[in-house]
Amino acid sequence: YEFDSVKRYEADMGDKFNPGSPVQLRKVLFDYEGLTPTGILTDTGEISTNSEALEQLKDKSPLVSQIAEYRRISKLVGTYLSNMIDNVDSDGRLRCNFNQHVTSSGRLSSSGFINLQNMPARGLYGSAVKGCVVAPEGWTLLLADLQAAEVYFGAVVSGDEAAKDVF
């Protein structure tokens, strides 16, 4: 919000800039910031402000990098963090369903209000999101890409005799 182009846009429009609005972002980037469109268009023929377009523009203005960062953080909050907060059980735990019979590979699949398998695993944001999930006192949280040997290992660690027999 501190960029001159954003301030001018807000003064002209009489409204706060919404970086999540493609229409407003187009106006700020191309009309107020003076950037040249990349040639990437949306399905409706509008100038695109998708991640590919922003990647091409990032060296032309520091505002573009800030917008890309805003989008990454917004996605994490909307996809993971808000969903986690909204689905914490009364005992303070986060739960999802793990299904053994849904996949043909023998791997587990996750379902429910939150899919813990799809949490970002790498980088600063992955660490921040995964850091929100902690084991209760006296318990251990195991993170594994459950391939065949690891499924058996999980069964051994958990003491699940039936799973050990299956895998």
Short mmCIF file of N, CA and C in Angstrom, two decimals:
data_model
loop_
_atom_site.label_atom_id
_atom_site.label_comp_id
_atom_site.label_asym_id
_atom_site.label_seq_id
_atom_site.Cartn_x
_atom_site.Cartn_y
_atom_site.Cartn_z
N TYR A 1 0.81 -1.21 0.00
CA TYR A 1 0.00 0.00 0.00
C TYR A 1 0.85 1.26 0.00
N GLU A 2 2.16 1.13 0.19
CA GLU A 2 3.05 2.29 0.24
C GLU A 2 3.59 2.69 -1.13
N PHE A 3 3.34 1.90 -2.15
CA PHE A 3 3.82 2.25 -3.49
C PHE A 3 3.02 3.44 -4.02
N ASP A 4 3.73 4.36 -4.69
CA ASP A 4 3.08 5.56 -5.23
C ASP A 4 1.93 5.21 -6.17
N SER A 5 2.14 4.19 -7.01
CA SER A 5 1.10 3.82 -7.97
C SER A 5 -0.17 3.34 -7.25
N VAL A 6 -0.01 2.66 -6.16
CA VAL A 6 -1.17 2.18 -5.39
C VAL A 6 -1.86 3.37 -4.72
N LYS A 7 -1.08 4.27 -4.16
CA LYS A 7 -1.65 5.46 -3.52
C LYS A 7 -2.43 6.31 -4.52
N ARG A 8 -1.87 6.48 -5.74
CA ARG A 8 -2.56 7.26 -6.77
C ARG A 8 -3.86 6.56 -7.19
N TYR A 9 -3.78 5.24 -7.33
CA TYR A 9 -4.99 4.47 -7.69
C TYR A 9 -6.07 4.69 -6.63
N GLU A 10 -5.71 4.53 -5.37
CA GLU A 10 -6.69 4.67 -4.28
C GLU A 10 -7.27 6.09 -4.25
N ALA A 11 -6.43 7.10 -4.49
CA ALA A 11 -6.91 8.48 -4.49
C ALA A 11 -7.89 8.70 -5.65
N ASP A 12 -7.55 8.17 -6.81
CA ASP A 12 -8.42 8.34 -7.98
C ASP A 12 -9.73 7.57 -7.85
N MET A 13 -9.66 6.37 -7.31
CA MET A 13 -10.84 5.51 -7.21
C MET A 13 -11.67 5.79 -5.95
N GLY A 14 -11.04 6.43 -4.97
CA GLY A 14 -11.74 6.69 -3.72
C GLY A 14 -12.02 5.42 -2.93
N ASP A 15 -11.20 4.41 -3.16
CA ASP A 15 -11.40 3.12 -2.50
C ASP A 15 -10.04 2.46 -2.28
N LYS A 16 -9.98 1.54 -1.33
CA LYS A 16 -8.75 0.83 -1.01
C LYS A 16 -8.45 -0.20 -2.11
N PHE A 17 -7.19 -0.30 -2.48
CA PHE A 17 -6.74 -1.26 -3.47
C PHE A 17 -6.84 -2.68 -2.92
N ASN A 18 -7.42 -3.57 -3.69
CA ASN A 18 -7.51 -4.98 -3.32
C ASN A 18 -6.54 -5.76 -4.20
N PRO A 19 -5.39 -6.18 -3.67
CA PRO A 19 -4.41 -6.89 -4.49
C PRO A 19 -4.89 -8.24 -4.98
N GLY A 20 -5.99 -8.73 -4.44
CA GLY A 20 -6.55 -10.00 -4.89
C GLY A 20 -7.51 -9.83 -6.07
N SER A 21 -7.77 -8.62 -6.47
CA SER A 21 -8.67 -8.35 -7.58
C SER A 21 -7.87 -8.22 -8.88
N PRO A 22 -8.06 -9.13 -9.83
CA PRO A 22 -7.34 -9.02 -11.10
C PRO A 22 -7.65 -7.71 -11.83
N VAL A 23 -8.89 -7.25 -11.76
CA VAL A 23 -9.28 -6.01 -12.44
C VAL A 23 -8.50 -4.83 -11.85
N GLN A 24 -8.47 -4.72 -10.53
CA GLN A 24 -7.75 -3.63 -9.89
C GLN A 24 -6.24 -3.76 -10.11
N LEU A 25 -5.74 -4.99 -10.05
CA LEU A 25 -4.31 -5.21 -10.23
C LEU A 25 -3.88 -4.82 -11.65
N ARG A 26 -4.69 -5.17 -12.64
CA ARG A 26 -4.39 -4.77 -14.02
C ARG A 26 -4.26 -3.24 -14.11
N LYS A 27 -5.23 -2.56 -13.52
CA LYS A 27 -5.24 -1.10 -13.58
C LYS A 27 -3.99 -0.52 -12.90
N VAL A 28 -3.66 -1.04 -11.72
CA VAL A 28 -2.48 -0.53 -10.99
C VAL A 28 -1.20 -0.83 -11.76
N LEU A 29 -1.02 -2.07 -12.20
CA LEU A 29 0.23 -2.44 -12.86
C LEU A 29 0.43 -1.76 -14.20
N PHE A 30 -0.62 -1.71 -15.01
CA PHE A 30 -0.45 -1.24 -16.38
C PHE A 30 -0.80 0.24 -16.57
N ASP A 31 -1.77 0.75 -15.83
CA ASP A 31 -2.14 2.16 -15.97
C ASP A 31 -1.36 3.05 -15.02
N TYR A 32 -1.18 2.64 -13.78
CA TYR A 32 -0.55 3.49 -12.78
C TYR A 32 0.95 3.22 -12.64
N GLU A 33 1.35 1.95 -12.69
CA GLU A 33 2.77 1.61 -12.57
C GLU A 33 3.47 1.75 -13.92
N GLY A 34 2.68 1.72 -15.01
CA GLY A 34 3.23 1.93 -16.36
C GLY A 34 3.95 0.74 -16.94
N LEU A 35 3.67 -0.46 -16.44
CA LEU A 35 4.31 -1.66 -16.98
C LEU A 35 3.67 -2.04 -18.33
N THR A 36 4.44 -2.71 -19.15
CA THR A 36 3.95 -3.19 -20.44
C THR A 36 3.39 -4.60 -20.24
N PRO A 37 2.14 -4.85 -20.67
CA PRO A 37 1.56 -6.19 -20.53
C PRO A 37 2.44 -7.24 -21.21
N THR A 38 2.38 -8.45 -20.69
CA THR A 38 3.24 -9.54 -21.18
C THR A 38 2.73 -10.18 -22.45
N GLY A 39 1.47 -9.98 -22.77
CA GLY A 39 0.87 -10.67 -23.91
C GLY A 39 0.10 -11.91 -23.49
N ILE A 40 0.23 -12.29 -22.21
CA ILE A 40 -0.54 -13.43 -21.70
C ILE A 40 -1.96 -12.93 -21.43
N LEU A 41 -2.93 -13.67 -21.94
CA LEU A 41 -4.33 -13.28 -21.79
C LEU A 41 -5.10 -14.32 -20.98
N THR A 42 -6.18 -13.87 -20.36
CA THR A 42 -7.08 -14.78 -19.67
C THR A 42 -7.97 -15.47 -20.70
N ASP A 43 -8.78 -16.42 -20.25
CA ASP A 43 -9.71 -17.11 -21.16
C ASP A 43 -10.71 -16.14 -21.78
N THR A 44 -10.97 -15.03 -21.11
CA THR A 44 -11.93 -14.05 -21.63
C THR A 44 -11.24 -12.96 -22.46
N GLY A 45 -9.93 -13.10 -22.69
CA GLY A 45 -9.21 -12.14 -23.52
C GLY A 45 -8.65 -10.94 -22.79
N GLU A 46 -8.79 -10.90 -21.46
CA GLU A 46 -8.24 -9.79 -20.68
C GLU A 46 -6.74 -10.01 -20.48
N ILE A 47 -6.02 -8.93 -20.20
CA ILE A 47 -4.60 -9.03 -19.86
C ILE A 47 -4.49 -9.81 -18.56
N SER A 48 -3.64 -10.83 -18.55
CA SER A 48 -3.53 -11.70 -17.38
C SER A 48 -2.59 -11.12 -16.34
N THR A 49 -2.94 -11.36 -15.09
CA THR A 49 -2.06 -11.06 -13.96
C THR A 49 -1.78 -12.35 -13.18
N ASN A 50 -1.80 -13.49 -13.89
CA ASN A 50 -1.55 -14.76 -13.22
C ASN A 50 -0.07 -14.86 -12.82
N SER A 51 0.28 -15.95 -12.17
CA SER A 51 1.65 -16.09 -11.64
C SER A 51 2.69 -16.08 -12.76
N GLU A 52 2.36 -16.64 -13.91
CA GLU A 52 3.29 -16.63 -15.04
C GLU A 52 3.54 -15.20 -15.52
N ALA A 53 2.48 -14.41 -15.62
CA ALA A 53 2.63 -13.02 -16.04
C ALA A 53 3.43 -12.23 -15.01
N LEU A 54 3.12 -12.44 -13.73
CA LEU A 54 3.87 -11.73 -12.69
C LEU A 54 5.35 -12.11 -12.70
N GLU A 55 5.63 -13.37 -12.97
CA GLU A 55 7.02 -13.83 -13.05
C GLU A 55 7.77 -13.06 -14.14
N GLN A 56 7.11 -12.84 -15.26
CA GLN A 56 7.74 -12.10 -16.36
C GLN A 56 7.92 -10.61 -16.03
N LEU A 57 7.10 -10.09 -15.14
CA LEU A 57 7.14 -8.67 -14.80
C LEU A 57 7.96 -8.34 -13.56
N LYS A 58 8.36 -9.36 -12.80
CA LYS A 58 8.94 -9.12 -11.47
C LYS A 58 10.19 -8.25 -11.48
N ASP A 59 10.97 -8.29 -12.54
CA ASP A 59 12.19 -7.47 -12.59
C ASP A 59 11.91 -6.04 -13.03
N LYS A 60 10.69 -5.76 -13.43
CA LYS A 60 10.34 -4.42 -13.93
C LYS A 60 9.86 -3.48 -12.83
N SER A 61 9.40 -4.07 -11.70
CA SER A 61 8.88 -3.24 -10.61
C SER A 61 8.86 -4.03 -9.31
N PRO A 62 9.30 -3.41 -8.21
CA PRO A 62 9.25 -4.11 -6.92
C PRO A 62 7.81 -4.39 -6.46
N LEU A 63 6.86 -3.65 -6.98
CA LEU A 63 5.46 -3.90 -6.64
C LEU A 63 5.04 -5.30 -7.05
N VAL A 64 5.53 -5.77 -8.19
CA VAL A 64 5.15 -7.09 -8.70
C VAL A 64 5.59 -8.18 -7.73
N SER A 65 6.80 -8.07 -7.20
CA SER A 65 7.28 -9.06 -6.23
C SER A 65 6.42 -9.06 -4.98
N GLN A 66 6.01 -7.88 -4.54
CA GLN A 66 5.14 -7.77 -3.37
C GLN A 66 3.78 -8.42 -3.62
N ILE A 67 3.25 -8.23 -4.81
CA ILE A 67 1.96 -8.84 -5.17
C ILE A 67 2.09 -10.36 -5.19
N ALA A 68 3.16 -10.86 -5.77
CA ALA A 68 3.38 -12.32 -5.81
C ALA A 68 3.49 -12.88 -4.40
N GLU A 69 4.20 -12.18 -3.53
CA GLU A 69 4.34 -12.60 -2.12
C GLU A 69 2.97 -12.58 -1.42
N TYR A 70 2.21 -11.53 -1.66
CA TYR A 70 0.86 -11.42 -1.09
C TYR A 70 0.01 -12.62 -1.51
N ARG A 71 0.09 -12.99 -2.79
CA ARG A 71 -0.70 -14.13 -3.28
C ARG A 71 -0.27 -15.44 -2.62
N ARG A 72 1.04 -15.64 -2.47
CA ARG A 72 1.52 -16.88 -1.82
C ARG A 72 0.99 -16.97 -0.38
N ILE A 73 1.09 -15.87 0.33
CA ILE A 73 0.65 -15.87 1.73
C ILE A 73 -0.87 -16.02 1.81
N SER A 74 -1.59 -15.34 0.93
CA SER A 74 -3.06 -15.45 0.92
C SER A 74 -3.50 -16.88 0.65
N LYS A 75 -2.81 -17.55 -0.26
CA LYS A 75 -3.15 -18.94 -0.57
C LYS A 75 -2.92 -19.84 0.65
N LEU A 76 -1.81 -19.64 1.33
CA LEU A 76 -1.53 -20.44 2.52
C LEU A 76 -2.57 -20.21 3.60
N VAL A 77 -2.90 -18.95 3.82
CA VAL A 77 -3.90 -18.64 4.85
C VAL A 77 -5.25 -19.23 4.47
N GLY A 78 -5.68 -18.99 3.22
CA GLY A 78 -6.99 -19.46 2.79
C GLY A 78 -7.10 -20.97 2.67
N THR A 79 -6.05 -21.60 2.18
CA THR A 79 -6.09 -23.03 1.93
C THR A 79 -5.79 -23.86 3.17
N TYR A 80 -4.86 -23.40 3.98
CA TYR A 80 -4.40 -24.23 5.10
C TYR A 80 -4.74 -23.65 6.47
N LEU A 81 -4.21 -22.47 6.76
CA LEU A 81 -4.30 -21.96 8.12
C LEU A 81 -5.73 -21.69 8.58
N SER A 82 -6.52 -21.01 7.77
CA SER A 82 -7.91 -20.74 8.17
C SER A 82 -8.67 -22.05 8.34
N ASN A 83 -8.42 -22.98 7.44
CA ASN A 83 -9.09 -24.27 7.51
C ASN A 83 -8.68 -25.03 8.78
N MET A 84 -7.41 -24.93 9.14
CA MET A 84 -6.95 -25.59 10.37
C MET A 84 -7.66 -24.98 11.57
N ILE A 85 -7.63 -23.66 11.66
CA ILE A 85 -8.23 -22.97 12.81
C ILE A 85 -9.72 -23.30 12.92
N ASP A 86 -10.40 -23.32 11.78
CA ASP A 86 -11.84 -23.59 11.78
C ASP A 86 -12.19 -25.02 12.15
N ASN A 87 -11.21 -25.93 12.08
CA ASN A 87 -11.50 -27.34 12.31
C ASN A 87 -10.76 -27.97 13.48
N VAL A 88 -10.30 -27.15 14.41
CA VAL A 88 -9.69 -27.68 15.62
C VAL A 88 -10.81 -28.23 16.50
N ASP A 89 -10.67 -29.48 16.93
CA ASP A 89 -11.68 -30.10 17.79
C ASP A 89 -11.67 -29.48 19.18
N SER A 90 -12.68 -29.79 19.97
CA SER A 90 -12.82 -29.21 21.31
C SER A 90 -11.64 -29.56 22.22
N ASP A 91 -10.92 -30.65 21.91
CA ASP A 91 -9.76 -31.02 22.72
C ASP A 91 -8.47 -30.37 22.20
N GLY A 92 -8.60 -29.48 21.21
CA GLY A 92 -7.44 -28.78 20.68
C GLY A 92 -6.71 -29.52 19.59
N ARG A 93 -7.27 -30.64 19.15
CA ARG A 93 -6.59 -31.44 18.14
C ARG A 93 -7.19 -31.21 16.76
N LEU A 94 -6.37 -31.45 15.78
CA LEU A 94 -6.76 -31.35 14.38
C LEU A 94 -6.87 -32.77 13.86
N ARG A 95 -7.97 -33.08 13.22
CA ARG A 95 -8.15 -34.45 12.74
C ARG A 95 -8.57 -34.47 11.28
N CYS A 96 -8.12 -35.50 10.60
CA CYS A 96 -8.61 -35.77 9.26
C CYS A 96 -8.78 -37.28 9.16
N ASN A 97 -9.35 -37.73 8.10
CA ASN A 97 -9.55 -39.16 7.90
C ASN A 97 -8.44 -39.69 7.01
N PHE A 98 -7.85 -40.81 7.38
CA PHE A 98 -6.91 -41.49 6.51
C PHE A 98 -7.58 -42.76 6.04
N ASN A 99 -7.60 -42.96 4.74
CA ASN A 99 -8.31 -44.08 4.13
C ASN A 99 -7.31 -45.04 3.49
N GLN A 100 -7.47 -46.33 3.78
CA GLN A 100 -6.60 -47.34 3.18
C GLN A 100 -7.22 -47.94 1.93
N HIS A 101 -8.52 -47.89 1.81
CA HIS A 101 -9.19 -48.63 0.74
C HIS A 101 -9.55 -47.77 -0.46
N VAL A 102 -9.16 -46.52 -0.46
CA VAL A 102 -9.56 -45.62 -1.54
C VAL A 102 -8.57 -45.68 -2.70
N THR A 103 -7.30 -45.95 -2.42
CA THR A 103 -6.29 -46.00 -3.47
C THR A 103 -5.96 -47.44 -3.83
N SER A 104 -5.51 -47.64 -5.05
CA SER A 104 -5.15 -49.00 -5.48
C SER A 104 -3.69 -49.30 -5.20
N SER A 105 -2.93 -48.28 -4.78
CA SER A 105 -1.49 -48.44 -4.58
C SER A 105 -1.12 -48.96 -3.20
N GLY A 106 -2.08 -49.01 -2.29
CA GLY A 106 -1.77 -49.39 -0.91
C GLY A 106 -1.40 -48.19 -0.07
N ARG A 107 -1.31 -47.03 -0.68
CA ARG A 107 -1.01 -45.81 0.08
C ARG A 107 -2.26 -45.33 0.79
N LEU A 108 -2.05 -44.52 1.78
CA LEU A 108 -3.17 -43.89 2.47
C LEU A 108 -3.61 -42.66 1.69
N SER A 109 -4.89 -42.36 1.77
CA SER A 109 -5.36 -41.09 1.24
C SER A 109 -6.01 -40.35 2.41
N SER A 110 -6.06 -39.04 2.30
CA SER A 110 -6.60 -38.22 3.37
C SER A 110 -7.86 -37.53 2.88
N SER A 111 -8.84 -37.42 3.77
CA SER A 111 -10.07 -36.72 3.43
C SER A 111 -10.64 -36.07 4.68
N GLY A 112 -11.67 -35.31 4.50
CA GLY A 112 -12.29 -34.62 5.62
C GLY A 112 -12.18 -33.12 5.44
N PHE A 113 -12.39 -32.38 6.53
CA PHE A 113 -12.36 -30.93 6.47
C PHE A 113 -10.99 -30.40 6.04
N ILE A 114 -9.96 -31.13 6.41
CA ILE A 114 -8.60 -30.71 6.05
C ILE A 114 -7.83 -31.92 5.57
N ASN A 115 -7.12 -31.75 4.48
CA ASN A 115 -6.32 -32.82 3.92
C ASN A 115 -4.88 -32.58 4.35
N LEU A 116 -4.47 -33.27 5.39
CA LEU A 116 -3.12 -33.05 5.94
C LEU A 116 -2.02 -33.55 5.01
N GLN A 117 -2.38 -34.38 4.04
CA GLN A 117 -1.37 -34.84 3.09
C GLN A 117 -0.94 -33.74 2.13
N ASN A 118 -1.78 -32.76 1.92
CA ASN A 118 -1.47 -31.73 0.92
C ASN A 118 -0.87 -30.47 1.51
N MET A 119 -0.49 -30.51 2.76
CA MET A 119 0.14 -29.33 3.35
C MET A 119 1.49 -29.11 2.69
N PRO A 120 1.88 -27.85 2.48
CA PRO A 120 3.19 -27.60 1.86
C PRO A 120 4.29 -28.14 2.75
N ALA A 121 5.28 -28.77 2.15
CA ALA A 121 6.31 -29.45 2.93
C ALA A 121 7.65 -28.72 2.94
N ARG A 122 7.89 -27.89 1.94
CA ARG A 122 9.22 -27.31 1.81
C ARG A 122 9.17 -25.79 1.87
N GLY A 123 10.33 -25.22 2.08
CA GLY A 123 10.47 -23.77 2.06
C GLY A 123 9.96 -23.11 3.33
N LEU A 124 10.10 -21.82 3.36
CA LEU A 124 9.71 -21.03 4.52
C LEU A 124 8.25 -21.23 4.87
N TYR A 125 7.38 -21.18 3.87
CA TYR A 125 5.94 -21.27 4.14
C TYR A 125 5.54 -22.69 4.53
N GLY A 126 6.16 -23.68 3.91
CA GLY A 126 5.87 -25.06 4.30
C GLY A 126 6.22 -25.29 5.75
N SER A 127 7.36 -24.77 6.16
CA SER A 127 7.78 -24.91 7.56
C SER A 127 6.81 -24.19 8.49
N ALA A 128 6.35 -23.03 8.07
CA ALA A 128 5.43 -22.25 8.92
C ALA A 128 4.11 -22.99 9.09
N VAL A 129 3.59 -23.56 8.01
CA VAL A 129 2.31 -24.27 8.10
C VAL A 129 2.49 -25.56 8.89
N LYS A 130 3.50 -26.34 8.57
CA LYS A 130 3.71 -27.60 9.30
C LYS A 130 4.02 -27.34 10.77
N GLY A 131 4.63 -26.20 11.07
CA GLY A 131 4.92 -25.85 12.45
C GLY A 131 3.67 -25.63 13.29
N CYS A 132 2.54 -25.46 12.64
CA CYS A 132 1.27 -25.30 13.36
C CYS A 132 0.73 -26.63 13.87
N VAL A 133 1.27 -27.72 13.37
CA VAL A 133 0.81 -29.04 13.76
C VAL A 133 1.87 -29.65 14.67
N VAL A 134 1.53 -29.82 15.93
CA VAL A 134 2.47 -30.38 16.90
C VAL A 134 1.81 -31.54 17.63
N ALA A 135 2.63 -32.47 18.06
CA ALA A 135 2.12 -33.61 18.82
C ALA A 135 1.87 -33.20 20.26
N PRO A 136 0.85 -33.78 20.89
CA PRO A 136 0.62 -33.48 22.31
C PRO A 136 1.76 -34.05 23.17
N GLU A 137 1.86 -33.56 24.38
CA GLU A 137 2.88 -34.01 25.33
C GLU A 137 2.88 -35.54 25.40
N GLY A 138 4.06 -36.14 25.26
CA GLY A 138 4.19 -37.59 25.37
C GLY A 138 3.94 -38.33 24.07
N TRP A 139 3.61 -37.62 23.00
CA TRP A 139 3.33 -38.25 21.71
C TRP A 139 4.38 -37.78 20.70
N THR A 140 4.50 -38.53 19.62
CA THR A 140 5.42 -38.18 18.55
C THR A 140 4.65 -38.05 17.25
N LEU A 141 4.97 -37.04 16.50
CA LEU A 141 4.36 -36.84 15.20
C LEU A 141 5.30 -37.41 14.16
N LEU A 142 4.82 -38.33 13.36
CA LEU A 142 5.63 -38.98 12.33
C LEU A 142 5.23 -38.42 10.98
N LEU A 143 6.21 -37.94 10.23
CA LEU A 143 5.97 -37.43 8.89
C LEU A 143 6.72 -38.34 7.94
N ALA A 144 6.00 -38.98 7.02
CA ALA A 144 6.64 -39.89 6.08
C ALA A 144 5.87 -39.91 4.78
N ASP A 145 6.60 -40.10 3.71
CA ASP A 145 5.98 -40.34 2.42
C ASP A 145 5.75 -41.85 2.40
N LEU A 146 4.53 -42.25 2.63
CA LEU A 146 4.25 -43.66 2.89
C LEU A 146 4.30 -44.51 1.63
N GLN A 147 5.50 -44.88 1.26
CA GLN A 147 5.66 -45.84 0.19
C GLN A 147 5.62 -47.22 0.83
N ALA A 148 5.68 -48.25 0.07
CA ALA A 148 5.44 -49.61 0.56
C ALA A 148 6.19 -49.95 1.85
N ALA A 149 7.50 -49.74 1.90
CA ALA A 149 8.26 -50.08 3.10
C ALA A 149 7.87 -49.20 4.27
N GLU A 150 7.56 -47.95 3.98
CA GLU A 150 7.20 -47.03 5.04
C GLU A 150 5.84 -47.32 5.63
N VAL A 151 4.94 -47.89 4.83
CA VAL A 151 3.63 -48.28 5.35
C VAL A 151 3.83 -49.40 6.38
N TYR A 152 4.69 -50.35 6.04
CA TYR A 152 4.97 -51.43 6.98
C TYR A 152 5.65 -50.87 8.23
N PHE A 153 6.61 -49.97 8.05
CA PHE A 153 7.29 -49.34 9.17
C PHE A 153 6.27 -48.63 10.07
N GLY A 154 5.32 -47.92 9.46
CA GLY A 154 4.27 -47.25 10.23
C GLY A 154 3.46 -48.24 11.03
N ALA A 155 3.17 -49.40 10.43
CA ALA A 155 2.41 -50.43 11.14
C ALA A 155 3.21 -50.97 12.33
N VAL A 156 4.50 -51.16 12.15
CA VAL A 156 5.36 -51.66 13.23
C VAL A 156 5.43 -50.63 14.36
N VAL A 157 5.67 -49.37 14.01
CA VAL A 157 5.79 -48.32 15.02
C VAL A 157 4.50 -48.17 15.81
N SER A 158 3.36 -48.27 15.10
CA SER A 158 2.07 -48.09 15.78
C SER A 158 1.63 -49.35 16.53
N GLY A 159 2.28 -50.48 16.23
CA GLY A 159 1.87 -51.72 16.88
C GLY A 159 0.62 -52.32 16.28
N ASP A 160 0.26 -51.92 15.07
CA ASP A 160 -0.96 -52.40 14.41
C ASP A 160 -0.67 -53.75 13.74
N GLU A 161 -1.03 -54.82 14.41
CA GLU A 161 -0.73 -56.17 13.91
C GLU A 161 -1.44 -56.45 12.59
N ALA A 162 -2.67 -56.00 12.44
CA ALA A 162 -3.43 -56.25 11.21
C ALA A 162 -2.74 -55.55 10.03
N ALA A 163 -2.29 -54.32 10.23
CA ALA A 163 -1.60 -53.59 9.15
C ALA A 163 -0.27 -54.26 8.83
N LYS A 164 0.43 -54.78 9.85
CA LYS A 164 1.69 -55.48 9.60
C LYS A 164 1.43 -56.70 8.72
N ASP A 165 0.34 -57.42 9.00
CA ASP A 165 0.00 -58.61 8.19
C ASP A 165 -0.30 -58.23 6.74
N VAL A 166 -1.01 -57.13 6.56
CA VAL A 166 -1.39 -56.70 5.21
C VAL A 166 -0.17 -56.24 4.41
N PHE A 167 0.72 -55.50 5.06
CA PHE A 167 1.84 -54.91 4.33
C PHE A 167 3.13 -55.69 4.52
#
